[in-house]
Short mmCIF file of N, CA and C in Angstrom, two decimals:
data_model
loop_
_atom_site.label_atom_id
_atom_site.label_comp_id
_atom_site.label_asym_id
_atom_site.label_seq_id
_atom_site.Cartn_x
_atom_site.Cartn_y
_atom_site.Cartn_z
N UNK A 110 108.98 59.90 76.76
CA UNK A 110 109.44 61.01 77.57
C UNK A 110 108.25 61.64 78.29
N UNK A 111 108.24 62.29 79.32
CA UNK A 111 107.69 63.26 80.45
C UNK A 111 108.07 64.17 81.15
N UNK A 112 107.05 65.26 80.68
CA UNK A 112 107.71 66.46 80.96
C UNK A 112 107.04 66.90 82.22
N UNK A 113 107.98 67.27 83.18
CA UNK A 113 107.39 67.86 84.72
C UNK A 113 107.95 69.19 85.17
N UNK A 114 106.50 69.57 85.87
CA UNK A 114 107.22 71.73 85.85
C UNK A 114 107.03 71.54 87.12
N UNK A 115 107.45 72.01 87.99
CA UNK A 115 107.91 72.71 89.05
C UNK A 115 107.16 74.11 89.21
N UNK A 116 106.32 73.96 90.97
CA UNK A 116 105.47 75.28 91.37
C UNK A 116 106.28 76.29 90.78
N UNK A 117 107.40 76.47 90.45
CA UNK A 117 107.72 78.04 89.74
C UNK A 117 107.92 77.91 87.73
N UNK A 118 107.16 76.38 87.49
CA UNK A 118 107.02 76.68 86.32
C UNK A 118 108.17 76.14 85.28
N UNK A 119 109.49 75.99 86.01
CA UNK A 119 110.33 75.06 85.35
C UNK A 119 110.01 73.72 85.22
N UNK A 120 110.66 73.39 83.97
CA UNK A 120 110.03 72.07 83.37
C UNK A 120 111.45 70.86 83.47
N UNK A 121 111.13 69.91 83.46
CA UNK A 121 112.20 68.84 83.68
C UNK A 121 111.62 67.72 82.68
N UNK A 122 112.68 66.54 81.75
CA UNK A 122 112.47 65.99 80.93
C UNK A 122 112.69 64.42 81.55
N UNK A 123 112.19 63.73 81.54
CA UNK A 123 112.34 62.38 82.21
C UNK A 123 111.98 61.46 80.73
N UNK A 124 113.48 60.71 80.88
CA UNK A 124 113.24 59.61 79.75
C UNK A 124 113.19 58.16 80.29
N UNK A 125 112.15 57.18 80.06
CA UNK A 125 112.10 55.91 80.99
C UNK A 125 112.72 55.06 79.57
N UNK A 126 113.03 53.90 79.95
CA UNK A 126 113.24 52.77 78.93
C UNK A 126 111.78 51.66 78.51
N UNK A 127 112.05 50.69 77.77
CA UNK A 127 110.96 49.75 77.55
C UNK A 127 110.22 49.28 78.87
N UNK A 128 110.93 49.17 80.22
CA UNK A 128 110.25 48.65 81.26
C UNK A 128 109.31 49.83 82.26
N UNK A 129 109.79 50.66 81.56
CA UNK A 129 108.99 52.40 82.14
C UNK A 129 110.07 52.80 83.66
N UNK A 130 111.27 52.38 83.37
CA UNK A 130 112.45 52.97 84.80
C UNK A 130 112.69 53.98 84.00
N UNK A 131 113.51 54.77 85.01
CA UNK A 131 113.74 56.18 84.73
C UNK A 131 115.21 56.07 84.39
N UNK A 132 115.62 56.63 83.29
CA UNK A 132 116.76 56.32 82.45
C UNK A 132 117.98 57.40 82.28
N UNK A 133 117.04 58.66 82.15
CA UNK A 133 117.76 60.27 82.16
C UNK A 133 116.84 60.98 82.57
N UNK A 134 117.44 62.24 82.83
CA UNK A 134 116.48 63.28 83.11
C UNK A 134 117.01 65.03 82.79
N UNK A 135 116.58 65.68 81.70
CA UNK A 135 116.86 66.81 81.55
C UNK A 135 116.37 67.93 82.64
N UNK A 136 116.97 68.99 82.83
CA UNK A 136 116.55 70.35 83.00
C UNK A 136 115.53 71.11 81.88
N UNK A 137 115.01 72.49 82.64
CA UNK A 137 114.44 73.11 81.23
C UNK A 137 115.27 73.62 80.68
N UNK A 138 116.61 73.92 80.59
CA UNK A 138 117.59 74.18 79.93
C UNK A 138 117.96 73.12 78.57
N UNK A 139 117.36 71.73 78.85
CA UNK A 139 117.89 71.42 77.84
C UNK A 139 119.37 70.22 78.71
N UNK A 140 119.97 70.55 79.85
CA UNK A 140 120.90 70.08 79.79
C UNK A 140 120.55 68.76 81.25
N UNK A 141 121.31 68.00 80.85
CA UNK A 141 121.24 66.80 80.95
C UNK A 141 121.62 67.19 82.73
N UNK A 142 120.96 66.09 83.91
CA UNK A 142 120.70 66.27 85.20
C UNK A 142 121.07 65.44 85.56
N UNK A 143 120.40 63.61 85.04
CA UNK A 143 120.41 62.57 85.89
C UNK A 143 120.80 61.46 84.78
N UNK A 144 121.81 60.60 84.76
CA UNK A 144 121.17 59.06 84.18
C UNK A 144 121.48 58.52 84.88
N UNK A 145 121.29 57.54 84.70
CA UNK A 145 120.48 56.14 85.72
C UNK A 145 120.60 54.92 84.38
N UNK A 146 121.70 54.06 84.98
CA UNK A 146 122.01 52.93 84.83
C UNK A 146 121.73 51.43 85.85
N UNK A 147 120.89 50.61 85.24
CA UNK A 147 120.52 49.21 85.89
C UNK A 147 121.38 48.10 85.46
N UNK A 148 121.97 47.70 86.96
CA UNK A 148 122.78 46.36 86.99
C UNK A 148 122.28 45.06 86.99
N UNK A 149 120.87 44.91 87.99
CA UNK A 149 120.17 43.87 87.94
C UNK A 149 120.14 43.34 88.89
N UNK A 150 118.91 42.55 89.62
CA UNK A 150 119.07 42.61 90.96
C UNK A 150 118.91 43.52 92.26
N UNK A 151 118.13 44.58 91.74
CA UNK A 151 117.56 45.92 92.29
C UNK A 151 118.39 46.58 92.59
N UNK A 152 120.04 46.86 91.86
CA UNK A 152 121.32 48.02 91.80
C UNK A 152 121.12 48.30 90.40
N UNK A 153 121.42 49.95 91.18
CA UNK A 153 121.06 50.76 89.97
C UNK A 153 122.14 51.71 90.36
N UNK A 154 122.75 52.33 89.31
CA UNK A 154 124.16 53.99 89.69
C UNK A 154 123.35 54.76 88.65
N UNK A 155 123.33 55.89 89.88
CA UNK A 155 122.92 57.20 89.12
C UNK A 155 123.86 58.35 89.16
N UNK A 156 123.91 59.13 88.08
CA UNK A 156 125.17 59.85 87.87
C UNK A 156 124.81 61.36 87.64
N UNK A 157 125.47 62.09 88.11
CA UNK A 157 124.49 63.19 88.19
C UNK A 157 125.01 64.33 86.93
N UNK A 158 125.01 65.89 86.60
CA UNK A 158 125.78 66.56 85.91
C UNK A 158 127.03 66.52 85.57
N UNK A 159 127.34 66.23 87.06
CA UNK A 159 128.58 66.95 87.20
C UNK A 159 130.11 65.04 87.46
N UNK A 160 128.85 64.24 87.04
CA UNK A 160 129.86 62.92 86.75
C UNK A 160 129.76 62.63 88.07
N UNK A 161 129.22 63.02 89.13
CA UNK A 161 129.34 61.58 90.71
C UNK A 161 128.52 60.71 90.38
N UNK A 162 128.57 60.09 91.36
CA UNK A 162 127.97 58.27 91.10
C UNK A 162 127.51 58.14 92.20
N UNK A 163 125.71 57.29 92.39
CA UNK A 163 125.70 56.85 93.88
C UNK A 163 125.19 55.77 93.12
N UNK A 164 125.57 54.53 94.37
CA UNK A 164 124.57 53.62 94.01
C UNK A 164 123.77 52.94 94.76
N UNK A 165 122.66 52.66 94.06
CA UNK A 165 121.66 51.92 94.77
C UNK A 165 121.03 50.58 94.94
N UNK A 166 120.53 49.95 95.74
CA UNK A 166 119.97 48.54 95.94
C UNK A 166 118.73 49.16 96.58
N UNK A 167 117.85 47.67 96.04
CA UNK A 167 116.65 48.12 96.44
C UNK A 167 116.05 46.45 96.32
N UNK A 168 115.31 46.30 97.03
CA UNK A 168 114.63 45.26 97.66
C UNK A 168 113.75 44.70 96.37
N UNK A 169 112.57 43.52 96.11
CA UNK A 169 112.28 43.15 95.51
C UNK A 169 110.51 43.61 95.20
N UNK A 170 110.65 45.00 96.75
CA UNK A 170 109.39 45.76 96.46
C UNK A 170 109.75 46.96 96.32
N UNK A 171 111.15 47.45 95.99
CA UNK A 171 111.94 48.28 95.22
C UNK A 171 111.74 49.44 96.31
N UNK A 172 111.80 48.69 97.86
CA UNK A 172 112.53 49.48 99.01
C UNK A 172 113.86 49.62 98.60
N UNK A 173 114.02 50.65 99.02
CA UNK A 173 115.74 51.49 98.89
C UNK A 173 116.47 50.57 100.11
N UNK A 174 117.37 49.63 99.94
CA UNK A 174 118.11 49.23 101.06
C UNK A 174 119.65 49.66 101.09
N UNK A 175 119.87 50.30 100.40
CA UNK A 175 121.76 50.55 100.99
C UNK A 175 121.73 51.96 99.49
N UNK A 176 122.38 52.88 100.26
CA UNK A 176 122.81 53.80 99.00
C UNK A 176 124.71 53.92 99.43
N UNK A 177 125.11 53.96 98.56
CA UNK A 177 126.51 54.30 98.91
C UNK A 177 126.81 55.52 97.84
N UNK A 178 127.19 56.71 98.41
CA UNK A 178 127.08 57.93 98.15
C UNK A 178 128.65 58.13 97.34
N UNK A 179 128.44 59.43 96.31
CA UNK A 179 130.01 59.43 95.47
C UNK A 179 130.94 59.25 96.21
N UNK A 180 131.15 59.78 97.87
CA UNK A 180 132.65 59.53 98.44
C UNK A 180 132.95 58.29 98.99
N UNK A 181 131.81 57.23 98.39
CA UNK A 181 131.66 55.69 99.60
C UNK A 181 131.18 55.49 100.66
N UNK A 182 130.89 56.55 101.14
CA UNK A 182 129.37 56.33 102.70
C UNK A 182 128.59 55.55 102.08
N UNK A 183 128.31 54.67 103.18
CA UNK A 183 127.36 54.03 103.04
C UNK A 183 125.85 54.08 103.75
N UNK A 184 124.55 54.47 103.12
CA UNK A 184 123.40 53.92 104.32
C UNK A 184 122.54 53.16 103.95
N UNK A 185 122.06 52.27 104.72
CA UNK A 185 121.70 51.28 105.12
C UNK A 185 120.16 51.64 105.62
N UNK A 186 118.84 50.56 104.88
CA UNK A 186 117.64 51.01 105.57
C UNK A 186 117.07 49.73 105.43
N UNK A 187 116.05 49.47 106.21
CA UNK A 187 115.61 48.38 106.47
C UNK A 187 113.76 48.77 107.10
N UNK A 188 113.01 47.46 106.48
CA UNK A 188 111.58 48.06 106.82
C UNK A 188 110.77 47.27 107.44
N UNK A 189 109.49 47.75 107.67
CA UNK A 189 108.77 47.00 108.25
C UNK A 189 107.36 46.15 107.32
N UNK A 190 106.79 45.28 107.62
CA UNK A 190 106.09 44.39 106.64
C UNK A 190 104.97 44.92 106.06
N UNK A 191 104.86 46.51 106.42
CA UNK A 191 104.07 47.19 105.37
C UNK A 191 105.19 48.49 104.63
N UNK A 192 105.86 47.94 104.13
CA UNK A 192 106.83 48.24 103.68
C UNK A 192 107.13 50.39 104.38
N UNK A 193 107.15 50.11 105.32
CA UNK A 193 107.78 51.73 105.90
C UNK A 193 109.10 51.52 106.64
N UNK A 194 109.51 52.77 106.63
CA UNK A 194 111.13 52.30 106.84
C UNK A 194 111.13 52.12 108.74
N UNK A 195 111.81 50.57 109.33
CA UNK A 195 112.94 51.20 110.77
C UNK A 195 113.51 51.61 111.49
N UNK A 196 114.26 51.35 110.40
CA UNK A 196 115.87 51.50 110.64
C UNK A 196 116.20 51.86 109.64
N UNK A 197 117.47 52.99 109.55
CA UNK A 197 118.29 54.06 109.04
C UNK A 197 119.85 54.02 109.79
N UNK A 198 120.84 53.80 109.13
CA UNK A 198 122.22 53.91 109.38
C UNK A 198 122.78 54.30 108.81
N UNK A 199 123.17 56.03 108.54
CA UNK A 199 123.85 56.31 107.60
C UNK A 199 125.36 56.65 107.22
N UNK A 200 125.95 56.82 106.86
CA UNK A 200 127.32 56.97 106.41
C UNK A 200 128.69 57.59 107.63
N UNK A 201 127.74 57.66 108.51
CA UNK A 201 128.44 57.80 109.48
C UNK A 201 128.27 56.90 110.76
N UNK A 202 127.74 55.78 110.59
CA UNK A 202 127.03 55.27 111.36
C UNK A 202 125.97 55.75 112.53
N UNK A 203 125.55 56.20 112.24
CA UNK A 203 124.67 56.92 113.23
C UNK A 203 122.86 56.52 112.67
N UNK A 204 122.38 55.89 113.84
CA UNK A 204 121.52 55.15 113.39
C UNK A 204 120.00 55.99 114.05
N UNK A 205 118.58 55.48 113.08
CA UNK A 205 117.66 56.29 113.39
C UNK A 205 116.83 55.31 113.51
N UNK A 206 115.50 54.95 114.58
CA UNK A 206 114.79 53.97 114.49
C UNK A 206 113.43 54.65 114.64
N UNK A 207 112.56 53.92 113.59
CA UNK A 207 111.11 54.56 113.54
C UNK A 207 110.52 53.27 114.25
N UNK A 208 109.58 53.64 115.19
CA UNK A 208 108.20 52.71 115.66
C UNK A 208 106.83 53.21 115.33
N UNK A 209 106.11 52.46 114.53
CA UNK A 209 104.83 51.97 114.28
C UNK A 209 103.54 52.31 115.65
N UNK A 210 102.56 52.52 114.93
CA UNK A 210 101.30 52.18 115.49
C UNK A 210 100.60 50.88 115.62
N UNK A 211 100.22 50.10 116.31
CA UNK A 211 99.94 48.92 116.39
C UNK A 211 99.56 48.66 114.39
N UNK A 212 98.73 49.47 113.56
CA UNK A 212 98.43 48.86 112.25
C UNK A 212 99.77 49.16 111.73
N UNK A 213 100.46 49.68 112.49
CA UNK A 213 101.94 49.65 111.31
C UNK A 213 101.94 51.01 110.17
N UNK A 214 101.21 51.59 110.00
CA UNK A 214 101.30 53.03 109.72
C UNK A 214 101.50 54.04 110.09
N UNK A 215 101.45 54.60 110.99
CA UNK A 215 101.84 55.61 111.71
C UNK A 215 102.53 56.01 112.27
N UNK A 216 103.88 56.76 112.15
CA UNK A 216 104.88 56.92 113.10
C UNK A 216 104.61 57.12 115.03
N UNK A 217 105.35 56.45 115.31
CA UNK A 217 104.48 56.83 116.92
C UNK A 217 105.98 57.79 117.64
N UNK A 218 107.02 57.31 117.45
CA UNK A 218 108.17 57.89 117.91
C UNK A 218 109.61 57.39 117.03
N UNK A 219 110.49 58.50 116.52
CA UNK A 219 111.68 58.31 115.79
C UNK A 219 113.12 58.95 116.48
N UNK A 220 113.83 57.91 116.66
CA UNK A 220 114.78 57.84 117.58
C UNK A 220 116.03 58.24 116.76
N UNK A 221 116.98 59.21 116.60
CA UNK A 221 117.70 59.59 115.91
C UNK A 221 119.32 59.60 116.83
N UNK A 222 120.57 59.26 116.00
CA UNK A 222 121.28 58.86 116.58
C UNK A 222 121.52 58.14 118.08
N UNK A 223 120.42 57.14 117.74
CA UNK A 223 120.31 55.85 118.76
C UNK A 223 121.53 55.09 119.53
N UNK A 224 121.53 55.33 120.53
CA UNK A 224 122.54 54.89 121.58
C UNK A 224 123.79 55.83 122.01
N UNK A 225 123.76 56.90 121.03
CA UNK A 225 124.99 57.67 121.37
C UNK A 225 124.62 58.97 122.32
N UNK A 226 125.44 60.01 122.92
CA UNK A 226 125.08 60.83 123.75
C UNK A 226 124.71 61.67 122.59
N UNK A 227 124.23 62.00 121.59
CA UNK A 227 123.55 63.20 120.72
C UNK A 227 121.94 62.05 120.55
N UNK A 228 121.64 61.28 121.27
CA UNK A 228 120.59 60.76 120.73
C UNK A 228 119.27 61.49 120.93
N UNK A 229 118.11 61.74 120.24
CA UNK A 229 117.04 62.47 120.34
C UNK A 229 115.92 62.00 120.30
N UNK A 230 114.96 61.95 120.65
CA UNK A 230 114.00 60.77 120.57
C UNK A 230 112.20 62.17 120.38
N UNK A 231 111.88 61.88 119.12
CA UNK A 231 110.68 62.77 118.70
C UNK A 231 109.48 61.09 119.10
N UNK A 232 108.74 61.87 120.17
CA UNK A 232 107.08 61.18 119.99
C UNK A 232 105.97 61.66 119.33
N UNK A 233 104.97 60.72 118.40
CA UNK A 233 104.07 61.62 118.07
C UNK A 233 102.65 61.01 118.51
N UNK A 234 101.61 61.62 118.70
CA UNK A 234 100.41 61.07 119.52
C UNK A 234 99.10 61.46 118.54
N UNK A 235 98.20 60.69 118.57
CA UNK A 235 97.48 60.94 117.02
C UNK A 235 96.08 60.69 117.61
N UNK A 236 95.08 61.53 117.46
CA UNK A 236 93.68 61.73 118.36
C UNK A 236 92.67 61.22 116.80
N UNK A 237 91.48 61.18 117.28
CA UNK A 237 90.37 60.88 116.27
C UNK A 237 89.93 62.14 115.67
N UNK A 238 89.58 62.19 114.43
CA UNK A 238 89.07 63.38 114.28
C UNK A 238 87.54 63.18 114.56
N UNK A 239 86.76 64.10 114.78
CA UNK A 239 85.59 63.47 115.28
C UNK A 239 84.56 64.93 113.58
N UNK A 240 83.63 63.61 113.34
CA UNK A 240 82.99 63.80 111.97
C UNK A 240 81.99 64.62 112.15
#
């Protein structure tokens, strides 16, 4: 077990299994928050207090690729070969595309509901710091 506090000092209980995944997770109350069940094959359902369910897939470098949320939305993410995310399609279909800096780190511009008339497009421009 591992115990984690929160800038105001609340504490949270995280229980992993033999492979060190995260299994449950208490409040400082004592009362139970998260478990987390593994199917195999990088799907995992996590269940929260109050009994919803999402579940997850995740890639074989344990990128998040599809969550399908308690009501059945589905989203969908997909990455690039230094493992940062694309592409984003979420439960409503409405899709978000990130572009790279030539090394592939750096966001340069993220395109949010792509192709539709609410689409928005953030650029970002990144200078040297000089030493």
């Amino acid at each position: 077990m591992v115990t984690v506090k929160d800038p105001a000092g609340n504490s949270r209980t995280q229980t992993r299994n033999e492979e060190g995944q995260l299994i449950g997770e208490q409040d400082h109350t004592g009362s139970k928050t998260l478990t987390v069940g593994y199917l195999g094959g990088g799907a995992r359902i996590l269940t929260d207090a109050d009994g919803n369910t999402t579940k997850e897939y995740r890639d074989t470098w344990d990128n998040l690729t599809k969550r399908i949320d308690p009501e059945g939305g589905i989203t969908q993410y997909s990455y690039n070969t230094n493992g940062k995310p694309i592409n984003i399609t979420d439960a409503e279909n409405s899709a978000t595309a990130i572009s790279y800096d030539p090394s592939g780190s750096l966001p340069t511009q993220i395109t949010r509901a792509q192709g539709s008339a609410d689409q928005t497009v953030t650029t970002f421009n990144y200078t040297t710091r000089a030493s």
